mmCIF file of C-alpha atoms and ligand atoms in Angstrom:
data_model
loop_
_atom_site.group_PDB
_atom_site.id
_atom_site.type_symbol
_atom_site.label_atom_id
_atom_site.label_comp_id
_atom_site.label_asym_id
_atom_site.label_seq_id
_atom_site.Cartn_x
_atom_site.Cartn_y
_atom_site.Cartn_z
ATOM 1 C CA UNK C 1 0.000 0.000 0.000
ATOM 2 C CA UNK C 2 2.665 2.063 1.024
ATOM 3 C CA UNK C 3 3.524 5.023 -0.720
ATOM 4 C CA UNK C 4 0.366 4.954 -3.113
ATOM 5 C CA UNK C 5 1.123 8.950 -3.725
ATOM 6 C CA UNK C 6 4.853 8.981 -5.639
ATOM 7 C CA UNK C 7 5.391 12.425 -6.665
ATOM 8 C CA UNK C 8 8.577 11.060 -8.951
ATOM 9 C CA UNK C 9 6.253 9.196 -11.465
ATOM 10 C CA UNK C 10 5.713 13.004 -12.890
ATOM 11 C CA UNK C 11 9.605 13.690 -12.681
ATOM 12 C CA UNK C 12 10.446 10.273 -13.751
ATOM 13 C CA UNK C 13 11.327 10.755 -17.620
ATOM 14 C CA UNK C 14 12.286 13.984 -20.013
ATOM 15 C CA UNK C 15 9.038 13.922 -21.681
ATOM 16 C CA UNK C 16 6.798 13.583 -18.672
ATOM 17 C CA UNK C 17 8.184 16.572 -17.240
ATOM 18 C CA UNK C 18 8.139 18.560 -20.548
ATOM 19 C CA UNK C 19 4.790 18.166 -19.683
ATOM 20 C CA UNK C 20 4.168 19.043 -15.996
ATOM 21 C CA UNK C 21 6.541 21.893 -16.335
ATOM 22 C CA UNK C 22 4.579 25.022 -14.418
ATOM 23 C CA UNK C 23 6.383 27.444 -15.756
ATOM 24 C CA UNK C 24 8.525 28.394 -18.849
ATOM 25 C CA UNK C 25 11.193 30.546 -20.371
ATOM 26 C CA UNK C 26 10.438 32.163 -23.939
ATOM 27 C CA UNK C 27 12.599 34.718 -25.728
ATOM 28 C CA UNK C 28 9.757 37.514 -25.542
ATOM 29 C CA UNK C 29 10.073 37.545 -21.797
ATOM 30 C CA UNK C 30 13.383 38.742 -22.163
ATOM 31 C CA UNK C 31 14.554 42.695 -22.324
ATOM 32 C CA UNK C 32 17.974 43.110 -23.339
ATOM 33 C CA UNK C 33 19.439 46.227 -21.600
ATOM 34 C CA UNK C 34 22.120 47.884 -23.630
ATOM 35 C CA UNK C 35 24.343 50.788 -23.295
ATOM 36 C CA UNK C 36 25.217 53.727 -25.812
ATOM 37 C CA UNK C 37 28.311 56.006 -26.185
ATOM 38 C CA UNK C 38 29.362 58.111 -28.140
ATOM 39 C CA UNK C 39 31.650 57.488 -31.315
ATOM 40 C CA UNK C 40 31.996 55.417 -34.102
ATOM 41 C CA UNK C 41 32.563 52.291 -34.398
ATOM 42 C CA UNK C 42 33.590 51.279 -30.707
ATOM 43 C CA UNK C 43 32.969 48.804 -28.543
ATOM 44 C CA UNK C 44 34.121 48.867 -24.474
ATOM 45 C CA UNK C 45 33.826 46.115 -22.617
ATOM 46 C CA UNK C 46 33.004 46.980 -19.076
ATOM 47 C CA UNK C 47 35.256 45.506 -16.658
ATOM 48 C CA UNK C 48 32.448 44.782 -13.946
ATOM 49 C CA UNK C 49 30.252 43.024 -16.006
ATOM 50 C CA UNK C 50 32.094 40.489 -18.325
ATOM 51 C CA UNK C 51 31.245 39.632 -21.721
ATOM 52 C CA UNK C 52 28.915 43.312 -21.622
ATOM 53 C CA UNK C 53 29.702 46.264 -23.430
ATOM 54 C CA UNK C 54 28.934 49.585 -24.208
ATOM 55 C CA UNK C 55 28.555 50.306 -28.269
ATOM 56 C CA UNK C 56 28.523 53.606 -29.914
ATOM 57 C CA UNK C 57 25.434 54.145 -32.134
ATOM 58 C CA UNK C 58 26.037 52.361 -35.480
ATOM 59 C CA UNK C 59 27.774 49.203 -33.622
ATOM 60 C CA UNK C 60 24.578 48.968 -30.826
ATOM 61 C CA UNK C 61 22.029 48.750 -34.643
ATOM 62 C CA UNK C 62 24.409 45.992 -35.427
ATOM 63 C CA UNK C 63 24.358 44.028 -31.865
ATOM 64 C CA UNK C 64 20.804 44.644 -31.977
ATOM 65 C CA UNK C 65 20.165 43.280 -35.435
ATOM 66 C CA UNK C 66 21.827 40.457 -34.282
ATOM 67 C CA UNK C 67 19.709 40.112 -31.018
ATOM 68 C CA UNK C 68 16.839 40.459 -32.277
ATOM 69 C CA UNK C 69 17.511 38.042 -35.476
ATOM 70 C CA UNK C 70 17.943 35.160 -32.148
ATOM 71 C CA UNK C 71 14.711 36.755 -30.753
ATOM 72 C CA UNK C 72 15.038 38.962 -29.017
ATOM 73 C CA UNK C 73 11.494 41.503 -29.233
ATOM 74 C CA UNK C 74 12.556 44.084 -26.611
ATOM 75 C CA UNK C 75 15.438 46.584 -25.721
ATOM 76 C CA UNK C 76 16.090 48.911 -23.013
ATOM 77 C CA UNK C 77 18.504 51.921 -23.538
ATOM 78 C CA UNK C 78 20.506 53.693 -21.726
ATOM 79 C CA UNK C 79 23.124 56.597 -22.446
ATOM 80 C CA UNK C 80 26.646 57.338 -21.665
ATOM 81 C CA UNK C 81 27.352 60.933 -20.843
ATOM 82 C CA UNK C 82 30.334 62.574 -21.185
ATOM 83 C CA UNK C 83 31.305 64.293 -18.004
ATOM 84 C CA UNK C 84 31.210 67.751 -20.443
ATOM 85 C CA UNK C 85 27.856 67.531 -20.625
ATOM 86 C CA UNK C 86 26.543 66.807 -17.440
ATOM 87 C CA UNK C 87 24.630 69.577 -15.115
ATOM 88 C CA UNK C 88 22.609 69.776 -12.299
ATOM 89 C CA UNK C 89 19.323 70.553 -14.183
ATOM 90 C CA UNK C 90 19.029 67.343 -16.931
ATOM 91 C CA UNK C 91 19.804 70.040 -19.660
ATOM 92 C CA UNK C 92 21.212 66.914 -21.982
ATOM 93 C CA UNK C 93 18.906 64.567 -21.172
ATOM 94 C CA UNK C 94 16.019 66.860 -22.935
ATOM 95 C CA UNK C 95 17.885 67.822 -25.565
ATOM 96 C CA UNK C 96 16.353 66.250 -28.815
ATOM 97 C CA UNK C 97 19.573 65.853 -30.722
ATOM 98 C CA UNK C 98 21.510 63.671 -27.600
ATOM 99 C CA UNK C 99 22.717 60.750 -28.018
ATOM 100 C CA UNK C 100 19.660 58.842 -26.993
ATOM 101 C CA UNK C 101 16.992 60.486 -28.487
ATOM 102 C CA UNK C 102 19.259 60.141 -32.117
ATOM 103 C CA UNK C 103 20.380 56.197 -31.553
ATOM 104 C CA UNK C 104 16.832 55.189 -30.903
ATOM 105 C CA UNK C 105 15.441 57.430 -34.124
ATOM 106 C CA UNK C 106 18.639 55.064 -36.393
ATOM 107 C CA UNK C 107 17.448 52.181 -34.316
ATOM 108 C CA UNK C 108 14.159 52.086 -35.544
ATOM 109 C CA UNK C 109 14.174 53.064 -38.518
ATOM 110 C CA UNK C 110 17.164 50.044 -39.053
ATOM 111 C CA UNK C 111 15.040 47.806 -37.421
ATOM 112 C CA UNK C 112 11.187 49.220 -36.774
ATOM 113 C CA UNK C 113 9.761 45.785 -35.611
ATOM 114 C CA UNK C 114 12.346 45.968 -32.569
ATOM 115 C CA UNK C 115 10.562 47.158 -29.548
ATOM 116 C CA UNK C 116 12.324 50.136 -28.335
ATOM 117 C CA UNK C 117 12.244 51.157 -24.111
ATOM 118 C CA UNK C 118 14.205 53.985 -23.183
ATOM 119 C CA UNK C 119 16.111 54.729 -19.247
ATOM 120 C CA UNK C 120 14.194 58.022 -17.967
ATOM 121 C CA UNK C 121 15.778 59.184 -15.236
ATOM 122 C CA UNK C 122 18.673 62.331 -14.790
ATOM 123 C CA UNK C 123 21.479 60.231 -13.145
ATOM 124 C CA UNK C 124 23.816 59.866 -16.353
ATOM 125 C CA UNK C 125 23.416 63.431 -16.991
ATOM 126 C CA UNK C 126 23.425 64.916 -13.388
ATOM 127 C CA UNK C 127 26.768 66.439 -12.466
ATOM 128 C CA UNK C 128 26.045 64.830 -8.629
ATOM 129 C CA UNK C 129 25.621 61.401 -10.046
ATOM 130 C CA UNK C 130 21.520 62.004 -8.450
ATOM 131 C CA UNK C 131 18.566 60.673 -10.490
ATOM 132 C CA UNK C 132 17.216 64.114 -10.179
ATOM 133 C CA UNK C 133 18.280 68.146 -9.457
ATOM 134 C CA UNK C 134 19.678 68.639 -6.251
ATOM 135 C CA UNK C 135 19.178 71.992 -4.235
ATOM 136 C CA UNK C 136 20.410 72.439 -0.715
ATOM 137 C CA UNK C 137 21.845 68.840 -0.676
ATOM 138 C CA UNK C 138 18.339 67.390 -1.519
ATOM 139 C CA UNK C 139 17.101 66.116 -4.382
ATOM 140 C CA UNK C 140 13.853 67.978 -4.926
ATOM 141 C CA UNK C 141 10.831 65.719 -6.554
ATOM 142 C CA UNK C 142 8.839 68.080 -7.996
ATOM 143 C CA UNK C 143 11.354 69.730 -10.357
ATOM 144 C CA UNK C 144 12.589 66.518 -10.966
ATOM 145 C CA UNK C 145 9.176 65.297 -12.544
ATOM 146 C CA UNK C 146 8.823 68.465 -14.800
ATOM 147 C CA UNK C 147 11.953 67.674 -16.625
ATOM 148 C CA UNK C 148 11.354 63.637 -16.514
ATOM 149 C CA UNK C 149 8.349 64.768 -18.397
ATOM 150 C CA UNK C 150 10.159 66.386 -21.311
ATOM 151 C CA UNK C 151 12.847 63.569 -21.303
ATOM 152 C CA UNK C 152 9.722 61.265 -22.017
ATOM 153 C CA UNK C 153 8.308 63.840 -24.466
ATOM 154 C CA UNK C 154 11.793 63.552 -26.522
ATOM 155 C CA UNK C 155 12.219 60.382 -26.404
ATOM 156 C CA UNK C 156 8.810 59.425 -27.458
ATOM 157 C CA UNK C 157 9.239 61.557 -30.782
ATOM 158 C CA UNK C 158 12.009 60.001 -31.444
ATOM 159 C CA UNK C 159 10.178 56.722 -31.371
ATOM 160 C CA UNK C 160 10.776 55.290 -28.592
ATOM 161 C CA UNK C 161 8.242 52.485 -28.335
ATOM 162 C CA UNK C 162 8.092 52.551 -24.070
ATOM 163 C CA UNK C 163 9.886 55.138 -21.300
ATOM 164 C CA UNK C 164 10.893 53.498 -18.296
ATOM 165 C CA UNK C 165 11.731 56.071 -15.213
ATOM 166 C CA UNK C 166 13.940 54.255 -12.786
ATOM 167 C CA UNK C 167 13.975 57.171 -10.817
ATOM 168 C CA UNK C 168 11.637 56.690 -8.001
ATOM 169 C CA UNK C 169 10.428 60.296 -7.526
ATOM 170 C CA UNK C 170 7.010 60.524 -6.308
ATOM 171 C CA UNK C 171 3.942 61.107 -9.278
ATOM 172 C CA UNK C 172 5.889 61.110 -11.999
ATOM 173 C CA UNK C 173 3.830 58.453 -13.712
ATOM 174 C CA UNK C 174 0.905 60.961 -13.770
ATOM 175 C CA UNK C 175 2.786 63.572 -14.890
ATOM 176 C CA UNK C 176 4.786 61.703 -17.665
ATOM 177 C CA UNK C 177 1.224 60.322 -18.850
ATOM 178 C CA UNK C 178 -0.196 63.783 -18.945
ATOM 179 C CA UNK C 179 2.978 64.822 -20.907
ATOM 180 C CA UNK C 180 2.820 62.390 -23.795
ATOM 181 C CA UNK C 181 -0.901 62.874 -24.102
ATOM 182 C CA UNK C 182 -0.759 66.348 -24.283
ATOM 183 C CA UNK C 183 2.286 66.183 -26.748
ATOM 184 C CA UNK C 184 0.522 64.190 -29.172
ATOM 185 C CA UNK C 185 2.074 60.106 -27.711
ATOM 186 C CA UNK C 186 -1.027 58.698 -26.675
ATOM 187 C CA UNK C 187 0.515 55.165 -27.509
ATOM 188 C CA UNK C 188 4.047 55.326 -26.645
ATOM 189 C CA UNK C 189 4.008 53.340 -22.839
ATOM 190 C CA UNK C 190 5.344 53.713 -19.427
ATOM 191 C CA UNK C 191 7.394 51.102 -18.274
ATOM 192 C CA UNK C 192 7.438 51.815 -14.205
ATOM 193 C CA UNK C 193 9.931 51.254 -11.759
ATOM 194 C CA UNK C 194 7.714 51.035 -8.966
ATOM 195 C CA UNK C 195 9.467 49.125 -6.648
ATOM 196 C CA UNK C 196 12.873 50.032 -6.895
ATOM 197 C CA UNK C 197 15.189 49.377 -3.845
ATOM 198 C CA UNK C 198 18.344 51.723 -2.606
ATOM 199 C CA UNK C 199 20.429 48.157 -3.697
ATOM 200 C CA UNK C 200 24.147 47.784 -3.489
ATOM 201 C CA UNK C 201 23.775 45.464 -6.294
ATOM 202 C CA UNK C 202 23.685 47.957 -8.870
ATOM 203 C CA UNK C 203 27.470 48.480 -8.335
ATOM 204 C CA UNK C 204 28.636 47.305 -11.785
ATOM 205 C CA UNK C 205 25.986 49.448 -13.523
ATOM 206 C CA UNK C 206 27.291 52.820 -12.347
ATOM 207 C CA UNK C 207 30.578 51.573 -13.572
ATOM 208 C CA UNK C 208 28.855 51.327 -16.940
ATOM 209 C CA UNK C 209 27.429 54.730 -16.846
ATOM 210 C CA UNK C 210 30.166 56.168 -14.584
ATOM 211 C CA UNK C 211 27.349 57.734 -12.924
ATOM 212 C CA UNK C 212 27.465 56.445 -9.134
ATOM 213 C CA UNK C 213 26.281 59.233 -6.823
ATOM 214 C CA UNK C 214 28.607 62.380 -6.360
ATOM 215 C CA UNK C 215 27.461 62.780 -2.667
ATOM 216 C CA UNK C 216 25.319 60.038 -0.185
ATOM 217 C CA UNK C 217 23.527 57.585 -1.766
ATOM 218 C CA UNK C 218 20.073 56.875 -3.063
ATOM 219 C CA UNK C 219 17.971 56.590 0.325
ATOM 220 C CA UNK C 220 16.072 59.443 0.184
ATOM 221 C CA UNK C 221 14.311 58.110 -3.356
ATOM 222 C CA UNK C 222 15.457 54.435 -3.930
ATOM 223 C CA UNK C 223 13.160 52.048 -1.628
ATOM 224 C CA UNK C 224 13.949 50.391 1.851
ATOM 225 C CA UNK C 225 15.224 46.359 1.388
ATOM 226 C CA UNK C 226 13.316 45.991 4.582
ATOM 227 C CA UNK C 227 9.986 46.518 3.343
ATOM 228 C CA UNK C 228 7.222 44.496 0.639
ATOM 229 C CA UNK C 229 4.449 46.125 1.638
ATOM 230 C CA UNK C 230 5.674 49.511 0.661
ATOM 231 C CA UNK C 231 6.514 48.005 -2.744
ATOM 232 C CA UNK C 232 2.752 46.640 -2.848
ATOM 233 C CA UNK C 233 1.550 50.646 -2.248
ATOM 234 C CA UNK C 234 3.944 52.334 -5.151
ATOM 235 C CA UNK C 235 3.117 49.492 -7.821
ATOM 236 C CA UNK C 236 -0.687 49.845 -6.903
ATOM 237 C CA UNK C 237 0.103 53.956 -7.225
ATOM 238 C CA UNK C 238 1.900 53.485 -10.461
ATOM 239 C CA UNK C 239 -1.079 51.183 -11.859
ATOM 240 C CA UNK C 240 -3.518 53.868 -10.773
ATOM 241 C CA UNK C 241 -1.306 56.843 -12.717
ATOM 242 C CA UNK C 242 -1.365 55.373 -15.717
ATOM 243 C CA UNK C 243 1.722 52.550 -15.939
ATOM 244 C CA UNK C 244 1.144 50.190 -18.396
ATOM 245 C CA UNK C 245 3.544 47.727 -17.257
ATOM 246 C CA UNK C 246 5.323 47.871 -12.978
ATOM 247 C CA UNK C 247 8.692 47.040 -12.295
ATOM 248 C CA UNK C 248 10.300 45.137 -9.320
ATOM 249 C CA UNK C 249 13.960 45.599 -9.509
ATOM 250 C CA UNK C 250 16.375 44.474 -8.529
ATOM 251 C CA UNK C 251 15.792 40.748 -9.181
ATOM 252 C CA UNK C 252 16.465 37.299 -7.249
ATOM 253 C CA UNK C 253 16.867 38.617 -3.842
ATOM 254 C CA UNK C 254 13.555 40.501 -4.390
ATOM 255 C CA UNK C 255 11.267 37.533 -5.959
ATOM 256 C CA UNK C 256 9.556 37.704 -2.585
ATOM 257 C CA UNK C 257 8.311 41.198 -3.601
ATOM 258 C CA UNK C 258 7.659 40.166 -7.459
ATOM 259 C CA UNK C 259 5.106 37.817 -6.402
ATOM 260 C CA UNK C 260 3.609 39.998 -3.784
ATOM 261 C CA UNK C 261 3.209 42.907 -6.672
ATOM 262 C CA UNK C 262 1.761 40.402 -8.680
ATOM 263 C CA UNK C 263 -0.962 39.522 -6.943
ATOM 264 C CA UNK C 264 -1.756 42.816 -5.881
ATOM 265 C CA UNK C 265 -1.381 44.505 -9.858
ATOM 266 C CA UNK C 266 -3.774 44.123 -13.139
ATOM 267 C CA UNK C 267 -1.254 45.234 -15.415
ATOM 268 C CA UNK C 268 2.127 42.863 -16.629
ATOM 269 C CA UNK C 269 4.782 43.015 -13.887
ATOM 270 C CA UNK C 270 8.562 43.266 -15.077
ATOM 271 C CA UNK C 271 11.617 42.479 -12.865
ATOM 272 C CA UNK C 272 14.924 43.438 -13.766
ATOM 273 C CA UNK C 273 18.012 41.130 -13.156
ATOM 274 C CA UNK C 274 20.315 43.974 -11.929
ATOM 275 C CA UNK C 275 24.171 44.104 -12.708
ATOM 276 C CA UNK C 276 25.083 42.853 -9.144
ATOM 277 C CA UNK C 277 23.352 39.681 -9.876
ATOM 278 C CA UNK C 278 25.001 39.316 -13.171
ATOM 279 C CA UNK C 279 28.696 39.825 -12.091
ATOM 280 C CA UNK C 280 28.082 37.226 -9.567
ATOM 281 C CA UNK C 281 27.525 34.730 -11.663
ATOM 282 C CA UNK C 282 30.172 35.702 -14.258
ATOM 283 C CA UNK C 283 32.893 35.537 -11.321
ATOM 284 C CA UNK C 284 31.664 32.386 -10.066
ATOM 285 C CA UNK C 285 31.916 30.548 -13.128
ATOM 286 C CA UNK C 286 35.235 31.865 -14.274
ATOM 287 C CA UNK C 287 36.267 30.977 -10.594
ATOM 288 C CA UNK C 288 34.854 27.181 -11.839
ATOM 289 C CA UNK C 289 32.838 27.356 -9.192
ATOM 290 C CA UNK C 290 29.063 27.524 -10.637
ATOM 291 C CA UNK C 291 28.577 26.375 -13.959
ATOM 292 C CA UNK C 292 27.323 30.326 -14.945
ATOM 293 C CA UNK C 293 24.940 29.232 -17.968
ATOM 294 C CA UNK C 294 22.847 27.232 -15.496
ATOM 295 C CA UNK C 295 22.749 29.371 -13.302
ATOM 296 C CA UNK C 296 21.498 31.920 -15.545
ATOM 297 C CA UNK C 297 18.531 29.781 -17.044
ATOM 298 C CA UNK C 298 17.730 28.691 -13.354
ATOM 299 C CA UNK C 299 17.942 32.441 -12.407
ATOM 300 C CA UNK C 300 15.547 33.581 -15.112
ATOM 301 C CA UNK C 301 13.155 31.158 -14.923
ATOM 302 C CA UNK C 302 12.695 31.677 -11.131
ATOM 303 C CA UNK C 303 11.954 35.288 -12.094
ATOM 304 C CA UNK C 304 9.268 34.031 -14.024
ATOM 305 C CA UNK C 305 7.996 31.672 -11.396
ATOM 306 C CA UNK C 306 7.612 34.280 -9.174
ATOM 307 C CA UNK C 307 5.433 36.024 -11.265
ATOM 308 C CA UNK C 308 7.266 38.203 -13.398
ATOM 309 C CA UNK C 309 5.407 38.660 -17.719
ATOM 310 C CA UNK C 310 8.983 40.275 -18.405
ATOM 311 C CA UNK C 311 12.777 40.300 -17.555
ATOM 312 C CA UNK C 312 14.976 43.066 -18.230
ATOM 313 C CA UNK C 313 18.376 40.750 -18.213
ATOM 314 C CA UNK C 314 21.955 41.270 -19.497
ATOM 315 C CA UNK C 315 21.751 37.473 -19.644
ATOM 316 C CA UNK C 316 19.032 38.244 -22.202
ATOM 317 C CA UNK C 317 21.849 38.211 -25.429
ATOM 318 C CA UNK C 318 22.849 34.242 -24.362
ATOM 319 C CA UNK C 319 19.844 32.861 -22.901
ATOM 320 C CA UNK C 320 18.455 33.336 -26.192
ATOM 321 C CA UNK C 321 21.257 31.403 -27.928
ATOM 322 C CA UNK C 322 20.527 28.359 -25.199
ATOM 323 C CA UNK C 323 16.874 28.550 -25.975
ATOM 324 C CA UNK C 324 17.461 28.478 -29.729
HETATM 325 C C1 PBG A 1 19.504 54.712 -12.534
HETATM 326 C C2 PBG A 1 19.483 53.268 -12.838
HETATM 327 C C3 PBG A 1 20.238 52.320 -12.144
HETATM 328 C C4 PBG A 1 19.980 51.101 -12.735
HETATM 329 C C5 PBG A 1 19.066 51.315 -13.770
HETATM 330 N N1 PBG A 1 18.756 52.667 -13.806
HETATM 331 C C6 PBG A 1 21.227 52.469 -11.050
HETATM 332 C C7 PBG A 1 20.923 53.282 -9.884
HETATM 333 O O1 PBG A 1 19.762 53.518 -9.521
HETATM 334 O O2 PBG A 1 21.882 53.735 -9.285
HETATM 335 C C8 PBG A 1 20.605 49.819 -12.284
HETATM 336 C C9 PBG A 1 20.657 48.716 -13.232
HETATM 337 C C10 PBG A 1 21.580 47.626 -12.873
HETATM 338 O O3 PBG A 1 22.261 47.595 -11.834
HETATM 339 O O4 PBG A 1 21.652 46.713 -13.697
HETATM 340 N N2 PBG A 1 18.419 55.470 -12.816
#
């Protein structure tokens, strides 16, 4: 009699748990971040995050030819600043002929069926290394949100497909929504961080952008690791201002917080696999320690089982390959 319940007849073979499997990988989960400078024809690897680099514009259409030939559907952009043209009031990042605004106007018109997101937030450009204008040692919100509105504006005429603020200043969803309406962008989306946490995991990233903070650090903005149900309240807020798609970030030591978003949002839920994560596993497996390109499928997929429709993922470029 004994055990008439044997929960390995379902793991037992390759096809029977083909078909039990919950929950699967696809390449349209998958956002590739990628990083413009810049030039002509260069590439830079950056050191922190190994086998990544940073592309000027004609050599990011090629990469992401080539991405989205393995399909890939999705990018997310971000801009390298020279320290020349950084201030303390965003003047580059509204200026319509920058370098992001111009790379994604060649990017879709090399490659229109390419789904293009764009970074909003003043960090690369801000001379204090501050995802918004600081007075008085602050960074003030509300000024902030008037020029994260423009950003949006200009990068939604240059075709960006979906902004995505990872700034974390309060009602700039509603503001950035009333900006692209009254600009003529009804359709171009907002991609929200909602729940985005004052991590030390984004290390590697700043080394990317060389834009890690001047002065303190991010606690005034970025979220506490402490709390979920603070996360719950900003997605919920985001929802209600008009995001079309919330963001947990950054990834696996947040999946707790993915799934409690979930269940608490209507609209798709994104989490984004932050630099930190990815250097880990890149030093671990060229310590021999982990084999790195399991770890990466494992990583991605528990992103999905906790609940995440989308990944933004600098694994994105080689899970792909493995998923062929
Ligand atoms: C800044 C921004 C950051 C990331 C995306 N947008 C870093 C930060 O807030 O300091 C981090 C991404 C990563 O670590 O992969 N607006």
């Amino acid at each position: 009699m004994y055990p008439l319940i044997r929960g390995r007849r379902t793991r037992a073979s390759q096809p029977v748990r083909d078909m039990v499997r919950e929950h699967q990988l696809q390449p349209a989960d998958l956002i590739a971040p990628m990083f413009v400078m810049e030039g002509r024809a260069a590439k830079q690897l950056i050191p922190s995050m190994p086998g990544y680099f940073r592309y000027s514009p004609d050599l990011l259409i090629k990469e992401a030819r080539s991405l989205f030939e393995k399909g890939i559907r999705s990018v997310l952009l971000f801009g390298m600043v020279p320290e020349n043209k950084k201030d303390n009031k965003g003047t580059e990042a509204v200026n319509p002929n920058g370098l992001l605004p111009q790379t994604v106007k060649k990017l879709k018109e090399a490659i229109p069926e390419l789904y293009v997101m764009t970074d909003v937030a003043l960090d690369p450009f801000s001379s204090y290394g501050h995802d918004g204008i600081v007075e008085g040692g602050k960074i003030v919100n509300d000024p902030t949100v008037e020029v994260l509105a423009k950003m949006s504006v200009v990068h939604a005429k240059a075709g960006a497909d979906m902004v995505a603020p990872s700034d974390m200043m309060d009602g700039r969803i509603l503001k950035i929504r009333q900006a692209l309406e009254e600009a003529g962008y009804p359709d171009t989306g907002i991609m929200a961080y909602s729940a985005k946490y004052a991590s030390v995991f984004y290390g590697p990233f700043r080394d990317a952008l060389d834009s890690a903070p001047g002065f303190g650090d991010k606690k005034t903005y970025q979220m506490d690791p402490g709390n979920v149900r603070e996360a719950v309240r900003e997605a919920q807020l985001d929802e209600d201002e008009g995001a079309d798609i919330v963001m947990v970030k950054p990834g696996l030591p947040y999946l707790d917080v993915v799934r409690a978003v979930k269940e608490s949002v209507q609209v798709p839920v994104s989490v984004y696999n932050v630099s930190g994560e990815y250097a880990m596993v890149k030093a671990a497996d060229k310590e021999g320690w982990l084999d790195g390109q399991a770890v990466m499928m494992e990583s991605l997929l528990a992103c999905k089982r906790a609940g995440a429709d989308l990944i933004a993922s600098y694994f994105a470029p080689e899970a792909v390959e493995l998923m062929g």
